[in-house]
Coordinates of C-alpha atoms and ligand atoms in Angstrom, one line a residue:
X1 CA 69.4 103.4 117.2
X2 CA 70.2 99.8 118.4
X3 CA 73.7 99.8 119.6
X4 CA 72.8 97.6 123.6
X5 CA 75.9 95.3 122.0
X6 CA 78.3 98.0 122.3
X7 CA 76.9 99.8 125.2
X8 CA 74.4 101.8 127.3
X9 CA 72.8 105.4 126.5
X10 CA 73.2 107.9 128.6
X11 CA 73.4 112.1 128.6
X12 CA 76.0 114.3 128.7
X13 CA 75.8 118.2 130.2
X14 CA 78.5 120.8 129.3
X15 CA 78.3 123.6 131.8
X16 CA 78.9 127.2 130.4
X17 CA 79.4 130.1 132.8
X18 CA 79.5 128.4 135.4
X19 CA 82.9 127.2 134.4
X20 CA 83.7 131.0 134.9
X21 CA 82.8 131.4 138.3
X22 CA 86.1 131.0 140.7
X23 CA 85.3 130.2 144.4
X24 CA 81.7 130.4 144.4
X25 CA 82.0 127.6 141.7
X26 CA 80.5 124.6 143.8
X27 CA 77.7 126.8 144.8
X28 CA 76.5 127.2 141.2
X29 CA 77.0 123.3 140.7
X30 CA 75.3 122.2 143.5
X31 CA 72.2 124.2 142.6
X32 CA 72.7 123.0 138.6
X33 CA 72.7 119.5 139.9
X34 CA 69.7 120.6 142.3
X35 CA 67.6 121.8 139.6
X36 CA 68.4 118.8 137.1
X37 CA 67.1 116.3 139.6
X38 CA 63.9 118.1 139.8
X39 CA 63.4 118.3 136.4
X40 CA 64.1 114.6 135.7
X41 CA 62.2 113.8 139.0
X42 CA 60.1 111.6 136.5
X43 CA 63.3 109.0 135.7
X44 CA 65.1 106.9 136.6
X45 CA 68.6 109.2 136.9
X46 CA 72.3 108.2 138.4
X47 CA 73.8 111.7 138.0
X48 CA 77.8 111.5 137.8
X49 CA 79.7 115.2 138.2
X50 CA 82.8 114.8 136.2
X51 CA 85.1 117.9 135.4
X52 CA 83.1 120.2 133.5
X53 CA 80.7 117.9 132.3
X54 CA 77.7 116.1 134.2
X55 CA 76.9 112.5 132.5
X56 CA 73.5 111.3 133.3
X57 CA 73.4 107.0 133.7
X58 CA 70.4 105.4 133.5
X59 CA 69.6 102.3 134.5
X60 CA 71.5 98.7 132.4
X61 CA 68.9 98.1 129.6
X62 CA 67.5 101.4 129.4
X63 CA 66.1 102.0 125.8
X64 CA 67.5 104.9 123.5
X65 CA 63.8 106.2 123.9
X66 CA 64.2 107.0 127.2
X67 CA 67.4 108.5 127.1
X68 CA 66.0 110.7 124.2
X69 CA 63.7 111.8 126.7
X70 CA 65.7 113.0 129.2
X71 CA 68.0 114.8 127.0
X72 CA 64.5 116.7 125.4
X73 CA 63.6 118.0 128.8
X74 CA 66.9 118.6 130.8
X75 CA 67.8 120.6 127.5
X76 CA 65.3 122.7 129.4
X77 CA 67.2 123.9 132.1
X78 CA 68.9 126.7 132.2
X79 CA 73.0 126.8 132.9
X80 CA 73.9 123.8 130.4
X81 CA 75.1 125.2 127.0
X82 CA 75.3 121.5 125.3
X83 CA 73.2 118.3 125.6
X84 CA 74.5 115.0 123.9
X85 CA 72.2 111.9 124.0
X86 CA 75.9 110.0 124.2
X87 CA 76.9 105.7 124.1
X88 CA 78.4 104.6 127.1
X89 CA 81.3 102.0 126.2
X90 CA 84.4 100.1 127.5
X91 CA 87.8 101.4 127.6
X92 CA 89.3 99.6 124.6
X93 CA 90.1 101.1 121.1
X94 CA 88.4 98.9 119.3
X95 CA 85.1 98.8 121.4
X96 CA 85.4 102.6 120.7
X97 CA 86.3 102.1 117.0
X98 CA 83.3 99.8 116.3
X99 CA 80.7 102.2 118.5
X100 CA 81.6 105.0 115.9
X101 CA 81.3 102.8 113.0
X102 CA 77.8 101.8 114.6
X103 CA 76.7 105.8 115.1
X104 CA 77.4 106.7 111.9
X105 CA 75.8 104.3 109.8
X106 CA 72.5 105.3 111.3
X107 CA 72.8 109.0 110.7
X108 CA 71.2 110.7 107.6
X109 CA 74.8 111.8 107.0
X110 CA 75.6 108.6 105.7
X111 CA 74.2 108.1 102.9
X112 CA 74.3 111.8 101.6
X113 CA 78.3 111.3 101.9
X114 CA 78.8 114.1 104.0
X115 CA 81.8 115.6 105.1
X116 CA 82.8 114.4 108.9
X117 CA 85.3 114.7 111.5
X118 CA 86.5 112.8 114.8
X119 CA 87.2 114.6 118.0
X120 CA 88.8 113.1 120.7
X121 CA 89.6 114.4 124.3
X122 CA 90.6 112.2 127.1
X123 CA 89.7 113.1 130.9
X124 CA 92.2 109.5 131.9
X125 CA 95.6 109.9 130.5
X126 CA 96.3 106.3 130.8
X127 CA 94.4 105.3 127.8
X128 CA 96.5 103.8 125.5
X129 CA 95.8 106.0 123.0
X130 CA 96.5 109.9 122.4
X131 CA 93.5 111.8 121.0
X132 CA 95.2 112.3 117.7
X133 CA 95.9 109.0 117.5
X134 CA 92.4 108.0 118.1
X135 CA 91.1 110.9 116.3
X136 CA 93.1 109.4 113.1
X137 CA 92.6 105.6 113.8
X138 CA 88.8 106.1 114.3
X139 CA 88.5 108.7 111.2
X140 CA 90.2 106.1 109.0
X141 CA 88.1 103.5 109.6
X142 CA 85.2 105.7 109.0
X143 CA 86.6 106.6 105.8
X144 CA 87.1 103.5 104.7
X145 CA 83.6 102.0 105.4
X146 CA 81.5 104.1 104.3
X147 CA 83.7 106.8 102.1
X148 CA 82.8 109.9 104.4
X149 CA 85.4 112.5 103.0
X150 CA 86.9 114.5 106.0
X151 CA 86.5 118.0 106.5
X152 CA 88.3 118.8 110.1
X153 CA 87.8 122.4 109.8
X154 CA 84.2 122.7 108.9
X155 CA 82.4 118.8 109.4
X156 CA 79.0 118.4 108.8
X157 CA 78.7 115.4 111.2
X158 CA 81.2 115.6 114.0
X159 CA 82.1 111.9 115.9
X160 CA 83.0 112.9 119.5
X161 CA 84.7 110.4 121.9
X162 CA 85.9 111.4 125.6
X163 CA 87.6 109.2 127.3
X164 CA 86.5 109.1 131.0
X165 CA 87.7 107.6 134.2
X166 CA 85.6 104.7 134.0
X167 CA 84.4 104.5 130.4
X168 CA 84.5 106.2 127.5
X169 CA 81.5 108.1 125.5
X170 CA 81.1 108.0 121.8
X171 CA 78.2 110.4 120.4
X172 CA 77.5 112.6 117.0
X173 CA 74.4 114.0 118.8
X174 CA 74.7 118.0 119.8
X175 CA 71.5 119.8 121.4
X176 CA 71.9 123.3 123.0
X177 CA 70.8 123.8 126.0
X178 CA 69.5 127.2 127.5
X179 CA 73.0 128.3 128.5
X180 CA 72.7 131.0 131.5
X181 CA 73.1 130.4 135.0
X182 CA 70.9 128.0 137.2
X183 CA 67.6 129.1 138.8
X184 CA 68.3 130.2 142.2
X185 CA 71.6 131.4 142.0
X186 CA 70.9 134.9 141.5
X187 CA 67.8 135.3 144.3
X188 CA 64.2 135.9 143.4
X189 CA 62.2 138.3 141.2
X190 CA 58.4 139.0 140.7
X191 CA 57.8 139.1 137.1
X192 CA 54.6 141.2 136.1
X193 CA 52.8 138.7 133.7
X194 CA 50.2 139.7 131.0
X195 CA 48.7 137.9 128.7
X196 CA 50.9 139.6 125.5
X197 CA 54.1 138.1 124.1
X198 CA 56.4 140.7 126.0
X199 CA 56.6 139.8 129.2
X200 CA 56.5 135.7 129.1
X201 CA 59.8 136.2 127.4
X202 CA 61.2 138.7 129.9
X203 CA 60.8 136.5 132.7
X204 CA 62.4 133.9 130.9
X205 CA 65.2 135.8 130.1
X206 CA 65.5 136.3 134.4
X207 CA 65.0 133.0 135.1
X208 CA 68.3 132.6 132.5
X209 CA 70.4 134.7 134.5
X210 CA 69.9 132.5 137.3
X211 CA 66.5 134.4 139.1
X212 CA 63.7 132.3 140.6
X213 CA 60.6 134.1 139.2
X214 CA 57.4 134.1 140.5
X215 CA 54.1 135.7 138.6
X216 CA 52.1 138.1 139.2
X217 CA 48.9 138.7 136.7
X218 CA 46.0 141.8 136.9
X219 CA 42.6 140.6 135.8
X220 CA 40.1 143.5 134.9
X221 CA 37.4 141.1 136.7
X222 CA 35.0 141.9 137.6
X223 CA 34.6 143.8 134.2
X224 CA 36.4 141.6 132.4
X225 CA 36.2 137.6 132.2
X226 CA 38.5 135.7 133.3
X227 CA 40.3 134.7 130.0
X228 CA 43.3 136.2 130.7
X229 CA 43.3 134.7 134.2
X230 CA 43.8 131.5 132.3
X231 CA 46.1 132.6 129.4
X232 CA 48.3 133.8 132.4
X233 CA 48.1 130.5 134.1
X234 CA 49.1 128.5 131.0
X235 CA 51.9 130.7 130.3
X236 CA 53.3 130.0 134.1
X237 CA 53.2 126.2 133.1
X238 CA 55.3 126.6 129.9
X239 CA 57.7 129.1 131.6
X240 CA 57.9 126.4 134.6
X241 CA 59.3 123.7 132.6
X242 CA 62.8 126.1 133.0
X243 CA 62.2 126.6 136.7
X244 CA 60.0 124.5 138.7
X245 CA 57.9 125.6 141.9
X246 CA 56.6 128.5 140.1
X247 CA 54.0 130.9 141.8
X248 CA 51.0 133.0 140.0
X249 CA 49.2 135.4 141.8
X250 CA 46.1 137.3 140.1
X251 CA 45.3 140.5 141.6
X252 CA 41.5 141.4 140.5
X253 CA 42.0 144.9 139.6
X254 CA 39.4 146.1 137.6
X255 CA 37.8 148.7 140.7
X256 CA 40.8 149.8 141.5
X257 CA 41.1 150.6 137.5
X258 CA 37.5 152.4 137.5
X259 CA 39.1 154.7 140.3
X260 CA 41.7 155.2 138.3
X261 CA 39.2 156.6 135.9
X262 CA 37.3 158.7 138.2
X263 CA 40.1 160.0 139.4
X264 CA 40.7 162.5 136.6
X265 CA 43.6 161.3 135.3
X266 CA 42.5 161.5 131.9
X267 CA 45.4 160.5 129.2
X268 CA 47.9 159.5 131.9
X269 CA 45.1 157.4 133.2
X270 CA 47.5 154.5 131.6
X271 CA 51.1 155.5 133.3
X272 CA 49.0 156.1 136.7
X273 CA 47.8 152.7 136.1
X274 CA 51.3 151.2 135.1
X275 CA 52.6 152.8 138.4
X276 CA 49.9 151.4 140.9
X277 CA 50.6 147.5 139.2
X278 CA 54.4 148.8 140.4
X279 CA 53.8 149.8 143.3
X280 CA 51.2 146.4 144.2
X281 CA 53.8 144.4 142.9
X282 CA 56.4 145.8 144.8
X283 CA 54.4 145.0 148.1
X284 CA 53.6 141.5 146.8
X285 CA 57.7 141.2 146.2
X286 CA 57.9 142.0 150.0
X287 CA 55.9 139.9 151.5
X288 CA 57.1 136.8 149.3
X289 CA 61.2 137.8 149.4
X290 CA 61.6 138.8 146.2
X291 CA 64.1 141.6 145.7
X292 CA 63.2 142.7 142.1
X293 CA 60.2 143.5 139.4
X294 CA 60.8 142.2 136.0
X295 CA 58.4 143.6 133.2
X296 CA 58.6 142.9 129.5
X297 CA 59.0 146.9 128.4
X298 CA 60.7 147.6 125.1
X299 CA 61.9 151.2 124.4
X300 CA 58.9 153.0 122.3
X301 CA 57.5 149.9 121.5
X302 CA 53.7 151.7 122.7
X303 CA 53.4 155.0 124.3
X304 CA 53.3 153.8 128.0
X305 CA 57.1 153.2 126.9
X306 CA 58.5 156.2 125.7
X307 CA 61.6 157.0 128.0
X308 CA 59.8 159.7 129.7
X309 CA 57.1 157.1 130.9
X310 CA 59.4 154.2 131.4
X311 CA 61.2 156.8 133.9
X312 CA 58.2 157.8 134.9
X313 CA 57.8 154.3 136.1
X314 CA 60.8 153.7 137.8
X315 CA 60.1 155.7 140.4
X316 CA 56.8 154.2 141.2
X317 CA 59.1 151.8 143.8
X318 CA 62.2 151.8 145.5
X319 CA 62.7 147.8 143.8
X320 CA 64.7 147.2 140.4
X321 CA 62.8 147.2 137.5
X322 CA 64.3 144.8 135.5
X323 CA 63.7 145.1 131.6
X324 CA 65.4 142.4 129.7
X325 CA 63.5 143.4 126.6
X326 CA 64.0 146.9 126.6
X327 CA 66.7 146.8 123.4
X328 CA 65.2 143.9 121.2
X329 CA 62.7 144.7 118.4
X330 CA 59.5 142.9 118.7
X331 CA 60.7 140.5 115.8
X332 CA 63.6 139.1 118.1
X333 CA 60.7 138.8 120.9
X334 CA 58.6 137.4 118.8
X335 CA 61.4 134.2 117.9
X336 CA 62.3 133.8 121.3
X337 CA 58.6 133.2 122.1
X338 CA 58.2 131.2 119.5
X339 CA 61.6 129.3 120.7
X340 CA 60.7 129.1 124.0
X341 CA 57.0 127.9 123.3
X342 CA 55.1 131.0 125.1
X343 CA 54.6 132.4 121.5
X344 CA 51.3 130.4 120.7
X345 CA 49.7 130.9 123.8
X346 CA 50.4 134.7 124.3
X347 CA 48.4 134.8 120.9
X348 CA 45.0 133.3 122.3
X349 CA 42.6 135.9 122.3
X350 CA 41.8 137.2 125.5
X351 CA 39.9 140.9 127.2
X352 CA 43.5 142.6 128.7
X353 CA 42.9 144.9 131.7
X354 CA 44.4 147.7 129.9
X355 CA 42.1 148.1 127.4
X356 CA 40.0 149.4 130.3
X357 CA 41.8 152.6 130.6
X358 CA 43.3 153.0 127.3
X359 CA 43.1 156.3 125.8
X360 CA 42.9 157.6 122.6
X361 CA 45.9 159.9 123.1
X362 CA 48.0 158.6 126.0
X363 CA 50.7 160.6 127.2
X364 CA 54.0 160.4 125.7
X365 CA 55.6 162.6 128.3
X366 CA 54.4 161.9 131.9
X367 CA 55.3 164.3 134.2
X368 CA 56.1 163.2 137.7
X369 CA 54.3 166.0 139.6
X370 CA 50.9 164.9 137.6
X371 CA 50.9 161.3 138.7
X372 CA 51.6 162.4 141.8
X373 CA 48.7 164.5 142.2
X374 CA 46.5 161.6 140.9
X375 CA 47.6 159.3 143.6
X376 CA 47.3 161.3 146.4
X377 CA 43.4 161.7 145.3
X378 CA 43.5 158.1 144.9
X379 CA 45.3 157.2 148.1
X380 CA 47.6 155.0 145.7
X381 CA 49.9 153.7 148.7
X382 CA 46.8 152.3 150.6
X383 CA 45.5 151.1 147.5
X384 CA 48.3 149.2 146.8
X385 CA 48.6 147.0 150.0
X386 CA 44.3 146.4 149.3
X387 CA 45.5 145.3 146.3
X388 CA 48.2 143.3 147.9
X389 CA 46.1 141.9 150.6
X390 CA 43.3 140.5 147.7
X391 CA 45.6 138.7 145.7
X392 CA 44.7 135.1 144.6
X393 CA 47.2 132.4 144.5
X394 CA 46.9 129.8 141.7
X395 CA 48.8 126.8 142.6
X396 CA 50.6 124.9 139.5
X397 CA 50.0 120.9 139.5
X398 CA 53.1 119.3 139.1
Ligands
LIG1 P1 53.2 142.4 126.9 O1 53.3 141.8 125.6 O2 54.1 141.8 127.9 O3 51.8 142.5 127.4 P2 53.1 145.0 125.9 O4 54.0 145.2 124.7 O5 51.7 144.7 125.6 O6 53.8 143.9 126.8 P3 52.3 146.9 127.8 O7 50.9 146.5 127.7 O8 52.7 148.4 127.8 O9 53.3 146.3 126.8 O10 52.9 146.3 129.2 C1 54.2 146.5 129.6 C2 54.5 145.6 130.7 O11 53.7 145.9 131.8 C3 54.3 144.2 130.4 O12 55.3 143.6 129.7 C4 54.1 143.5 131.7 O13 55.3 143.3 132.3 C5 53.3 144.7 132.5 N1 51.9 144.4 132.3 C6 51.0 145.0 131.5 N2 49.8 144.6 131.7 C7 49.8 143.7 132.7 C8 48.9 142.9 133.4 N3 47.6 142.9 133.0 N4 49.3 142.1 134.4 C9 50.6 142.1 134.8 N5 51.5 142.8 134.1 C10 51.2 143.6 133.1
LIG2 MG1 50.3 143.9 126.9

């Protein structure tokens, strides 16, 4: 797109909930316009809050490139619901006219004579147009050059103009965004992080609802390599592309696993060992102010998440176990990973700590009083703060 005769690129945010919230609404927008900084902190960015919509300027001269870039990776932060990479022009119908001439003789739509429609909305009532009239004027001409037919109830290319306070924006670009709420807003979880496809989403799905998540991985090491240690890492750096700051810890838990063994636990050796990751996590969560585990369960997806053993696990701690998976089938997880681009990397082969313990016929039906049992042999509260204590922070390059 060439169009620096009729103006400047730029992006435009639509909020979504956030619109929703009453009083606490400036809270939410002040952390939205927080986290967008951060995640452009690689441009050049003059961030504008209008009402209900946040227009990113660059700098006069700026080429279309750029602006493409921006709207690619702030598209990546959670609380916008629409990105438009938009055209920046002056207040004057016929500026406007000739913009949306311009924009639409360099879409695809064009020359497949698609069907197309003009909407209009104007922040400044003093434009001497209404947005019918300019919806009509605009569509005309549109019509007339290049013999679009117009569809105004179901477009295939839809020419929006807002008139602003200062200018007025002409785009036929729409990207979602993540929609949600902004990272931070709703305080700070500890996901449990494996190397599967599960639990990359489930965090994801947190940070959405407006959680900071941090990570926190179990290595089989010393009987296992360090594969997963890695596969973990490079899922924290996709997932941090919707967060920033975020925090892995690996806890090496392959002795505390061989206890687990030795312990004579037998087929719940794998719930026993779901509930001492709980109940580590839970004491990482405290010491690093997070108020809430997030795991990527799925009802009866494997045994160790039957609802007997999913309860089985709740009461391994006295945090929230949230479970944003537990009603989606594992083809819905599996699109979201692939959406969300923790699909391929989940699917790198790796040695997972569980395979350590698994059994050849788990326990559907934990009972309580078992585990129990098996952790007092095991000392599993002490064990969990050694656990705690032998963490290993991996620190994310930005
Ligand atoms: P995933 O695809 O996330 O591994 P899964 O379908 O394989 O899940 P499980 O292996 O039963 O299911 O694990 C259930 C949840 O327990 C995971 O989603 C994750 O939150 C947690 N979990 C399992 N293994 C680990 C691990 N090695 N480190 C951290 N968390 C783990
Ligand atoms: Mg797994």
């Amino acid at each position: 797109m060439t169009m620096t005769a009729l103006g400047e690129p730029c992006v435009l945010l639509k909020l979504g909930e956030i619109v929703l919230k009453g009083k606490n609404r400036e809270q939410f927008e002040v952390r939205l316009r927080a986290n967008i900084k951060y995640a452009l902190s690689g441009f050049e960015i003059d961030l504008r809050q209008r009402h209900g919509v946040i227009a990113l300027f660059l700098p006069d001269g700026t080429g279309v490139e750029v602006a493409e870039a921006v709207a690619k990776r702030v598209s990546e932060v959670p609380g916008i619901v629409l990105v438009h990479l938009a055209w920046r022009v002056a207040k004057d119908p016929s500026v406007v006219t000739k913009a949306a001439l311009e924009l639409v003789r360099e879409t695809p739509e064009v020359a497949r004579k698609a069907s197309f429609a003009v909407r209009s909305r104007r922040r400044d009532k003093r434009f001497p147009m209404t947005s019918a009239e300019l919806d009509r004027h605009v569509g005309s001409e549109i019509n007339d050059t290049y013999g679009l037919p117009v569809s105004l109830k179901n477009p295939e290319l839809t020419v929006s103009i807002e008139v602003d306070r200062d200018e007025v924006f002409v785009y036929v670009d729409n990207r979602p965004g993540q929609g949600g709420l902004p990272v931070g807003t709703s305080g700070r979880g500890l996901a449990l992080l494996s190397g599967g496809i599960d639990s990359p989403v489930a965090a994801y799905r947190m940070m959405r609802r407006g959680l900071r998540v941090d990570f926190l991985h179990f290595s089989g090491i010393p009987f296992t390599t360090t594969e997963s240690i890695y596969k973990a890492y490079a899922l924290v750096r996709r997932l941090d592309a919707f967060q920033g700051r975020s925090r892995l810890w690996v806890v090496p838990f392959g002795k505390a696993q061989q206890s687990i063994r030795t312990s004579g636990s037998d087929r719940l050796a794998m719930i026993a060992q779901r509930r001492l990751m709980l109940k580590t996590a839970e004491e990482v969560a405290h010491r690093h102010k997070a108020t809430a585990l997030i795991t990527g369960d799925s009802l009866g997806q494997v045994s160790s998440q039957t609802m007997a053993n999913i309860a089985a696990q709740d009461s391994a701690t006295d945090l929230p176990i949230l479970r944003p998976l537990i009603g989606l089938d594992k083809m819905e997880v599996i699109a979201e990973a692939r959406r969300i681009g923790t699909l391929a990397i989940s699917e790198l082969p790796d040695e997972d700590c569980c395979t350590i313990l698994a059994s050849r016929q788990p326990e559907l039906a934990a009972k309580i009083e078992d585990l129990k049992l098996i952790e007092k042999r095991l000392d599993a509260e002490e064990l969990a703060v050694q656990l705690a204590d032998s963490i290993q922070a991996y620190k994310l390059e930005a």
